[in-house]
């Protein structure tokens, strides 16, 4: 299935765009979305350990299974306040 | 009450919103844009937000604050976009029957907000350089060389 | 900056007075007149002050706060006379480069103020009774049967 | 020497006045002023253990020596805030 991943802050700047379309197997996980993202934007891979993922406005771990209707986002650790 | 805004935060209105005859104590916290961090001079700040998730996270923060502490009113506002020196980036107001709970709740909200609400801060320095700041609790993020001393 | 006044406290002005480009954090504490303490309903409060000594004590409090904590601005205001429900009796505003010091300083000021500044609170209840409240740290004062739960 | 003692809060109400003139020996102490005060207003004696004293806008202990020009005050534990 096709998924659009929203990118923010340094992740957005490194990818030079605020969202990116990736391919993930049906019932694929966040871990698989991450692999697809790094294939599309290799420059993000060096930050793999710190990048966070969110699905439908909540933080998601690597095992989270994705659906086509999910709003998926990837970004560095937050630093607001 | 939560607010995510690109306008100046009205901290007086936020404080009034939590005042209540049932409360004997109000604590307001303001985060403001600081000019100097050691010898490094900041020119302005840029806050980027993931607005939909940030609003959801702020609402969760208010709800969890009400579960954890004996509070009457809770109001949280975060600004994003370009901020100048001295501007208020975040405001947290809580009221409680007693002051210990008001202080504890206010501190918990700002500490937790900094770790859970998807907002990012980019410092623009007077020498023209710019960098995304590292969060306090996750050393080693995407760029820059910030450390915990950069945080307010 | 300290203020002892019989007028309403302008907490916004007090907060503005401590904002500073050198500060990244501002903490404001307000003590407000609470209506209920358990089942006991307060109608109004009377604060009596020894004005000359209270002003001297507030100035000492500001100076000691500056010695103990890394603060940029410190402003303390206390009201006396008759106060109605919800009115602000005391306001403490501090600013600091970092938030931990701002919270610690604000809390230290209000805790110390309650033990050292010669001001006394008399509760007037809806049933017509009135009593001078006991301070938190000195059980057994001149009249009434207050305890620490009566304090904010 | 003659001294005027300012009274506040419950101490003022019990004495029915906001200051009281007392006699204290020259170079007398706060402890001696206290005895003179209780002679003048016996109703205050039951609160002796909690009453506080101030001289020239600072808290003073029992050994503090008094001068005729001192501003002396007596009051219950403070309860502001």
Coordinates of C-alpha atoms in Angstrom, one line a residue:
Chain A
X1 CA 0.0 0.0 0.0
X2 CA 1.0 3.6 -0.5
X3 CA 1.6 5.8 2.6
X4 CA 2.4 9.4 3.0
X5 CA 4.8 10.2 5.8
X6 CA 4.8 13.7 7.3
X7 CA 8.3 15.1 8.1
X8 CA 9.1 17.8 10.6
X9 CA 12.0 20.0 11.8
X10 CA 15.5 18.6 10.9
X11 CA 14.0 15.5 9.2
X12 CA 12.0 17.8 6.9
X13 CA 15.0 19.9 6.1
X14 CA 17.3 16.9 5.4
X15 CA 14.6 15.4 3.1
X16 CA 13.9 18.8 1.5
X17 CA 10.2 18.2 1.8
X18 CA 7.4 18.1 4.4
X19 CA 6.0 14.8 3.3
X20 CA 7.1 11.8 1.3
X21 CA 5.1 8.9 -0.3
X22 CA 6.5 5.4 0.4
X23 CA 5.5 1.9 -0.3
X24 CA 4.8 -0.5 2.6
X25 CA 3.5 -4.1 2.4
X26 CA -0.2 -4.4 3.4
X27 CA -0.3 -4.8 7.3
X28 CA 3.3 -3.6 7.3
X29 CA 4.8 -2.1 10.4
X30 CA 6.5 1.2 11.4
X31 CA 9.8 -0.7 11.1
X32 CA 9.0 -1.4 7.4
X33 CA 7.9 2.2 6.8
X34 CA 11.2 3.2 8.2
X35 CA 13.2 1.0 5.8
X36 CA 11.2 2.5 2.9
X37 CA 11.8 6.0 4.1
X38 CA 15.6 5.4 4.3
X39 CA 15.6 4.0 0.8
X40 CA 13.9 7.1 -0.5
X41 CA 16.0 9.5 1.6
X42 CA 19.4 7.8 2.5
X43 CA 20.6 11.0 4.3
X44 CA 18.1 10.3 7.1
X45 CA 19.5 6.9 8.0
X46 CA 22.4 8.2 10.1
X47 CA 19.7 9.6 12.4
X48 CA 17.7 6.4 12.6
X49 CA 18.4 5.9 16.3
X50 CA 16.8 9.2 17.3
X51 CA 13.9 9.5 14.9
X52 CA 10.5 9.2 16.4
X53 CA 7.3 8.0 14.7
X54 CA 3.7 8.9 15.3
X55 CA 0.5 7.3 14.0
X56 CA -2.8 9.2 14.2
X57 CA -1.3 11.8 16.5
X58 CA 0.2 9.3 19.0
X59 CA 3.7 8.1 19.4
X60 CA 4.1 4.6 17.8
X61 CA 6.8 1.9 18.3
X62 CA 8.4 -0.2 15.6
X63 CA 5.9 -3.0 15.9
X64 CA 2.9 -0.8 15.2
X65 CA 0.9 -2.2 12.2
X66 CA -0.1 0.4 9.7
X67 CA -3.3 0.9 7.7
X68 CA -3.7 2.8 4.5
X69 CA -5.9 5.5 6.3
X70 CA -3.3 6.2 9.0
X71 CA -1.7 9.6 9.4
X72 CA 2.0 8.7 9.8
X73 CA 4.7 11.2 10.8
X74 CA 8.5 11.0 11.4
X75 CA 10.5 13.6 13.3
X76 CA 13.5 14.2 15.6
X77 CA 13.1 14.3 19.4
X78 CA 10.8 17.2 20.4
X79 CA 12.4 20.4 21.8
X80 CA 9.5 22.7 22.5
X81 CA 8.8 24.7 25.6
Chain B
X1 CA -8.0 24.8 28.2
X2 CA -5.2 24.4 25.7
X3 CA -4.1 26.7 22.9
X4 CA -1.5 26.3 20.0
X5 CA -1.1 29.7 18.4
X6 CA 1.1 31.8 16.1
X7 CA 0.1 34.9 17.9
X8 CA 1.5 36.4 21.2
X9 CA 0.3 34.5 24.2
X10 CA -1.9 36.5 26.6
X11 CA -0.6 35.2 29.9
X12 CA -2.9 37.4 31.9
X13 CA -6.0 35.9 30.3
X14 CA -4.5 32.5 30.8
X15 CA -4.0 33.2 34.5
X16 CA -7.5 34.7 34.9
X17 CA -8.9 31.5 33.2
X18 CA -7.7 29.3 36.1
X19 CA -8.6 31.6 39.0
X20 CA -11.4 30.2 41.0
X21 CA -13.0 30.6 44.5
X22 CA -12.2 27.0 45.2
X23 CA -8.4 27.7 44.7
X24 CA -6.1 29.3 47.2
X25 CA -3.0 29.2 44.9
X26 CA -2.2 29.9 41.3
X27 CA 1.1 29.2 39.6
X28 CA 2.0 30.5 36.2
X29 CA 5.1 29.5 34.3
X30 CA 6.3 31.4 31.2
X31 CA 9.1 30.2 28.9
X32 CA 10.7 33.3 27.3
X33 CA 13.3 33.7 24.5
X34 CA 16.6 34.2 26.2
X35 CA 19.3 36.2 24.5
X36 CA 22.5 34.7 25.8
X37 CA 23.5 31.0 26.5
X38 CA 27.0 31.4 27.8
X39 CA 28.8 33.5 25.1
X40 CA 26.4 32.5 22.3
X41 CA 24.0 35.2 21.4
X42 CA 20.6 34.3 20.0
X43 CA 19.0 36.6 17.4
X44 CA 15.6 35.0 17.1
X45 CA 13.9 31.6 17.4
X46 CA 11.8 29.6 15.1
X47 CA 9.3 27.0 16.6
X48 CA 8.0 24.4 14.2
X49 CA 4.9 22.4 15.3
X50 CA 3.0 19.4 14.1
X51 CA -0.2 21.2 14.9
X52 CA -2.8 18.4 14.9
X53 CA -0.6 16.1 17.1
X54 CA 0.6 19.0 19.3
X55 CA -3.0 19.9 20.1
X56 CA -3.9 16.3 20.9
X57 CA -0.7 16.0 23.1
X58 CA -1.6 19.3 24.9
X59 CA -5.1 18.0 25.6
X60 CA -3.7 14.7 26.9
X61 CA -1.3 16.7 29.1
X62 CA -4.1 18.7 30.7
X63 CA -6.1 15.5 31.3
X64 CA -3.2 13.7 32.9
X65 CA -2.4 16.8 35.0
X66 CA -5.9 16.7 36.4
X67 CA -5.5 13.0 37.2
X68 CA -2.2 13.3 38.9
X69 CA -2.7 16.5 41.0
X70 CA -5.4 18.2 43.0
X71 CA -6.0 21.1 40.6
X72 CA -9.0 23.3 39.9
X73 CA -8.0 24.9 36.6
X74 CA -5.3 24.0 34.0
X75 CA -4.5 26.2 31.0
X76 CA -1.6 25.6 28.6
X77 CA -0.6 27.7 25.6
X78 CA 2.3 27.2 23.2
X79 CA 3.3 29.6 20.4
X80 CA 5.0 28.6 17.2
X81 CA 6.5 30.5 14.2
X82 CA 9.1 33.2 14.5
X83 CA 9.8 34.6 18.1
X84 CA 11.9 37.5 19.0
X85 CA 14.0 38.0 22.2
X86 CA 11.9 38.1 25.3
X87 CA 8.8 36.7 23.6
X88 CA 6.7 34.1 25.5
X89 CA 7.0 30.7 23.8
X90 CA 4.9 28.7 26.3
X91 CA 2.7 29.5 29.3
X92 CA 1.3 27.1 31.9
X93 CA -1.2 28.2 34.5
X94 CA -2.6 26.0 37.2
X95 CA -4.8 26.6 40.3
X96 CA -5.2 24.4 43.3
X97 CA -6.6 24.6 46.8
X98 CA -3.1 24.5 48.2
X99 CA 0.2 25.9 46.9
X100 CA 2.3 22.7 47.0
X101 CA 0.1 21.0 44.5
X102 CA 0.0 24.2 42.3
X103 CA 3.8 24.3 42.1
X104 CA 4.2 20.6 41.6
X105 CA 1.5 20.5 38.9
X106 CA 2.9 23.5 37.0
X107 CA 6.4 22.0 37.1
X108 CA 5.2 18.6 36.0
X109 CA 3.3 20.1 33.0
X110 CA 6.2 22.1 31.6
X111 CA 8.7 19.2 32.2
X112 CA 6.3 16.7 30.5
X113 CA 5.4 19.1 27.7
X114 CA 9.1 19.5 26.7
X115 CA 9.3 15.7 26.3
X116 CA 6.0 14.8 24.7
X117 CA 4.5 17.7 22.6
X118 CA 5.7 17.6 18.9
X119 CA 7.2 21.1 18.7
X120 CA 10.8 21.9 17.7
X121 CA 13.0 24.9 18.3
X122 CA 15.6 26.3 15.9
X123 CA 18.0 28.9 17.2
X124 CA 19.2 31.6 14.9
X125 CA 22.4 33.2 16.2
X126 CA 23.7 36.7 15.7
X127 CA 26.6 35.3 13.7
X128 CA 24.2 34.0 11.1
X129 CA 24.4 30.3 12.1
X130 CA 21.2 28.4 12.9
X131 CA 20.6 25.0 14.6
X132 CA 17.9 22.8 15.8
X133 CA 18.2 22.4 19.5
X134 CA 18.7 19.1 21.2
X135 CA 16.0 18.2 23.7
X136 CA 17.0 17.8 27.3
X137 CA 16.4 14.1 27.6
X138 CA 17.6 12.8 24.3
X139 CA 21.2 13.7 23.6
X140 CA 22.3 13.2 20.1
X141 CA 19.6 14.3 17.7
X142 CA 19.8 15.4 14.1
X143 CA 22.0 18.4 14.0
X144 CA 23.8 21.0 16.1
X145 CA 25.6 20.6 19.4
X146 CA 23.1 21.7 22.0
X147 CA 23.2 20.4 25.5
X148 CA 20.9 20.6 28.5
X149 CA 22.4 24.0 29.4
X150 CA 20.7 25.5 26.3
X151 CA 17.3 24.7 27.9
X152 CA 15.2 27.0 30.1
Chain C
X1 CA 10.8 45.2 43.8
X2 CA 8.4 44.9 46.7
X3 CA 5.0 46.4 47.4
X4 CA 2.7 46.4 50.4
X5 CA -0.7 47.8 49.4
X6 CA -4.3 48.1 50.3
X7 CA -5.3 48.1 46.6
X8 CA -5.8 45.2 44.2
X9 CA -2.5 43.6 43.1
X10 CA -1.7 44.0 39.4
X11 CA -0.1 40.6 38.8
X12 CA 0.4 41.3 35.1
X13 CA 2.5 44.3 35.8
X14 CA 4.4 42.4 38.4
X15 CA 5.1 39.7 35.9
X16 CA 6.2 42.2 33.2
X17 CA 8.5 43.7 35.8
X18 CA 10.6 40.6 36.0
X19 CA 10.7 39.7 32.3
X20 CA 14.1 40.1 30.8
X21 CA 16.1 39.0 27.8
X22 CA 18.6 37.3 30.1
X23 CA 15.8 35.1 31.5
X24 CA 14.3 32.0 29.9
X25 CA 11.8 31.3 32.6
X26 CA 9.3 33.3 34.7
X27 CA 7.3 31.8 37.6
X28 CA 4.4 33.7 39.1
X29 CA 2.7 32.6 42.3
X30 CA -0.7 34.1 43.4
X31 CA -2.3 33.4 46.7
X32 CA -6.1 33.9 46.4
X33 CA -8.9 34.0 48.8
X34 CA -10.5 30.5 48.9
X35 CA -14.2 30.0 49.7
X36 CA -14.2 26.6 51.2
X37 CA -11.9 24.8 53.7
X38 CA -13.6 21.5 54.1
X39 CA -17.1 22.3 55.1
X40 CA -16.3 25.7 56.5
X41 CA -17.3 28.6 54.2
X42 CA -15.4 31.8 54.2
X43 CA -17.2 35.0 53.6
X44 CA -14.3 37.5 53.5
X45 CA -10.8 37.9 54.9
X46 CA -9.1 40.6 56.8
X47 CA -5.3 41.0 56.6
X48 CA -3.6 43.1 59.2
X49 CA 0.0 44.3 58.6
X50 CA 2.7 46.0 60.7
X51 CA 3.5 48.1 57.6
X52 CA 7.0 49.4 58.4
X53 CA 8.4 46.0 59.5
X54 CA 6.5 44.2 56.7
X55 CA 8.1 46.4 54.1
X56 CA 11.6 45.8 55.7
X57 CA 10.9 42.1 55.8
X58 CA 9.8 42.0 52.1
X59 CA 13.0 43.8 51.1
X60 CA 15.1 41.4 53.1
X61 CA 13.2 38.5 51.4
X62 CA 14.0 39.9 47.9
X63 CA 17.7 40.3 48.8
X64 CA 18.0 36.8 50.3
X65 CA 16.3 35.3 47.3
X66 CA 18.9 37.0 45.0
X67 CA 21.7 35.5 47.2
X68 CA 20.3 32.0 47.3
X69 CA 19.1 31.6 43.7
X70 CA 20.2 32.4 40.2
X71 CA 17.5 34.9 39.4
X72 CA 17.3 37.9 37.2
X73 CA 14.1 39.7 38.5
X74 CA 12.3 39.3 41.8
X75 CA 9.0 41.1 42.6
X76 CA 6.8 40.6 45.6
X77 CA 3.5 42.2 46.4
X78 CA 1.3 41.7 49.5
X79 CA -2.2 43.2 50.0
X80 CA -3.8 44.0 53.3
X81 CA -7.2 45.2 54.5
X82 CA -10.4 43.6 53.6
X83 CA -10.3 41.0 50.8
X84 CA -13.2 39.3 49.1
X85 CA -13.4 35.7 47.7
X86 CA -11.1 35.2 44.8
X87 CA -9.0 38.3 45.5
X88 CA -5.2 38.1 45.2
X89 CA -3.6 38.5 48.7
X90 CA 0.0 37.9 47.6
X91 CA 1.9 37.7 44.4
X92 CA 5.5 36.6 43.8
X93 CA 7.2 36.8 40.4
X94 CA 10.7 35.6 39.7
X95 CA 12.7 35.2 36.5
X96 CA 15.8 33.1 35.9
X97 CA 17.9 31.8 33.0
X98 CA 16.6 28.3 33.7
X99 CA 13.2 27.1 34.9
X100 CA 14.4 24.9 37.8
X101 CA 15.8 28.0 39.6
X102 CA 12.7 30.0 38.8
X103 CA 10.4 27.4 40.4
X104 CA 12.7 26.8 43.4
X105 CA 13.1 30.6 44.0
X106 CA 9.3 31.3 43.7
X107 CA 8.5 28.5 46.1
X108 CA 11.2 29.6 48.6
X109 CA 9.9 33.2 48.6
X110 CA 6.3 32.3 49.3
X111 CA 7.2 29.7 52.0
X112 CA 9.6 32.1 53.7
X113 CA 7.2 35.0 53.4
X114 CA 4.6 33.1 55.3
X115 CA 7.0 32.6 58.2
X116 CA 8.7 35.9 58.4
X117 CA 6.6 38.9 57.2
X118 CA 4.5 40.5 60.0
X119 CA 1.0 40.1 58.4
X120 CA -1.9 38.3 60.0
X121 CA -5.0 36.8 58.4
X122 CA -8.5 36.8 60.1
X123 CA -11.2 34.6 58.5
X124 CA -14.7 35.8 58.6
X125 CA -17.1 32.9 58.0
X126 CA -20.6 32.9 56.5
X127 CA -22.0 31.9 59.9
X128 CA -20.8 35.2 61.4
X129 CA -17.9 33.7 63.3
X130 CA -14.4 35.1 62.9
X131 CA -10.9 33.9 63.8
X132 CA -7.3 34.7 63.5
X133 CA -5.7 31.8 61.6
X134 CA -2.8 29.8 62.9
X135 CA 0.3 29.9 60.9
X136 CA 1.6 26.7 59.3
X137 CA 4.7 26.3 61.4
X138 CA 3.6 27.5 64.8
X139 CA 0.6 25.5 66.1
X140 CA -1.1 26.9 69.1
X141 CA -1.4 30.7 68.7
X142 CA -3.8 33.1 70.2
X143 CA -7.2 32.1 69.1
X144 CA -9.2 29.9 66.8
X145 CA -8.5 26.3 65.9
X146 CA -6.9 26.5 62.5
X147 CA -4.5 23.9 61.3
X148 CA -2.2 23.5 58.3
X149 CA -5.0 22.4 56.1
X150 CA -6.4 26.0 56.3
X151 CA -3.4 27.3 54.5
X152 CA -3.0 27.7 50.8
Chain D
X1 CA 12.5 54.3 81.1
X2 CA 9.1 54.5 79.3
X3 CA 8.5 52.4 76.2
X4 CA 5.6 52.1 73.9
X5 CA 4.8 48.6 72.6
X6 CA 2.9 48.2 69.4
X7 CA 0.4 45.4 69.4
X8 CA -1.0 43.6 66.3
X9 CA -3.7 41.1 65.4
X10 CA -5.0 39.0 68.3
X11 CA -2.6 40.7 70.7
X12 CA -4.1 44.0 69.8
X13 CA -7.7 42.7 70.1
X14 CA -7.0 41.1 73.5
X15 CA -5.5 44.3 74.8
X16 CA -8.2 46.4 73.2
X17 CA -5.6 48.9 72.0
X18 CA -2.9 49.1 69.3
X19 CA -0.1 50.3 71.6
X20 CA 0.6 50.3 75.3
X21 CA 3.1 52.3 77.4
X22 CA 5.1 50.3 79.9
X23 CA 8.0 50.9 82.3
X24 CA 11.2 49.0 81.8
X25 CA 14.5 49.5 83.8
X26 CA 17.2 51.4 81.9
X27 CA 19.1 48.8 79.7
X28 CA 16.2 46.4 80.3
X29 CA 15.6 43.5 78.0
X30 CA 12.7 42.2 75.9
X31 CA 12.1 39.7 78.8
X32 CA 11.6 42.5 81.2
X33 CA 9.3 44.4 78.7
X34 CA 7.3 41.2 78.5
X35 CA 6.8 41.0 82.2
X36 CA 5.7 44.7 82.3
X37 CA 3.3 44.0 79.4
X38 CA 1.7 41.0 81.2
X39 CA 1.3 43.1 84.4
X40 CA -0.5 45.7 82.3
X41 CA -2.6 43.2 80.3
X42 CA -2.9 39.9 82.2
X43 CA -5.1 38.4 79.5
X44 CA -2.0 38.2 77.2
X45 CA 0.0 36.0 79.6
X46 CA -1.7 32.8 78.5
X47 CA -0.3 33.4 75.0
X48 CA 3.2 34.1 76.3
X49 CA 4.8 31.1 74.7
X50 CA 3.7 32.1 71.2
X51 CA 4.0 35.9 71.3
X52 CA 6.8 37.3 69.1
X53 CA 8.8 40.5 69.7
X54 CA 10.4 42.9 67.2
X55 CA 12.7 45.8 67.8
X56 CA 13.3 48.4 65.0
X57 CA 11.6 46.2 62.4
X58 CA 13.5 43.0 63.2
X59 CA 12.6 40.0 65.2
X60 CA 14.3 40.1 68.7
X61 CA 14.9 37.4 71.3
X62 CA 14.5 37.7 75.1
X63 CA 18.0 38.9 75.8
X64 CA 17.8 41.8 73.4
X65 CA 18.6 45.1 75.4
X66 CA 16.2 47.9 74.8
X67 CA 16.8 51.7 74.4
X68 CA 14.3 54.5 74.8
X69 CA 14.4 55.2 71.1
X70 CA 13.6 51.7 70.0
X71 CA 10.4 50.8 68.2
X72 CA 9.1 47.8 70.0
X73 CA 6.3 45.5 68.9
X74 CA 4.6 42.4 70.2
X75 CA 2.4 40.1 68.1
X76 CA 1.3 36.5 67.5
X77 CA 3.0 34.2 64.9
X78 CA 2.6 35.7 61.5
X79 CA 0.0 34.2 59.1
X80 CA 0.2 36.2 55.9
X81 CA 0.5 34.9 52.3

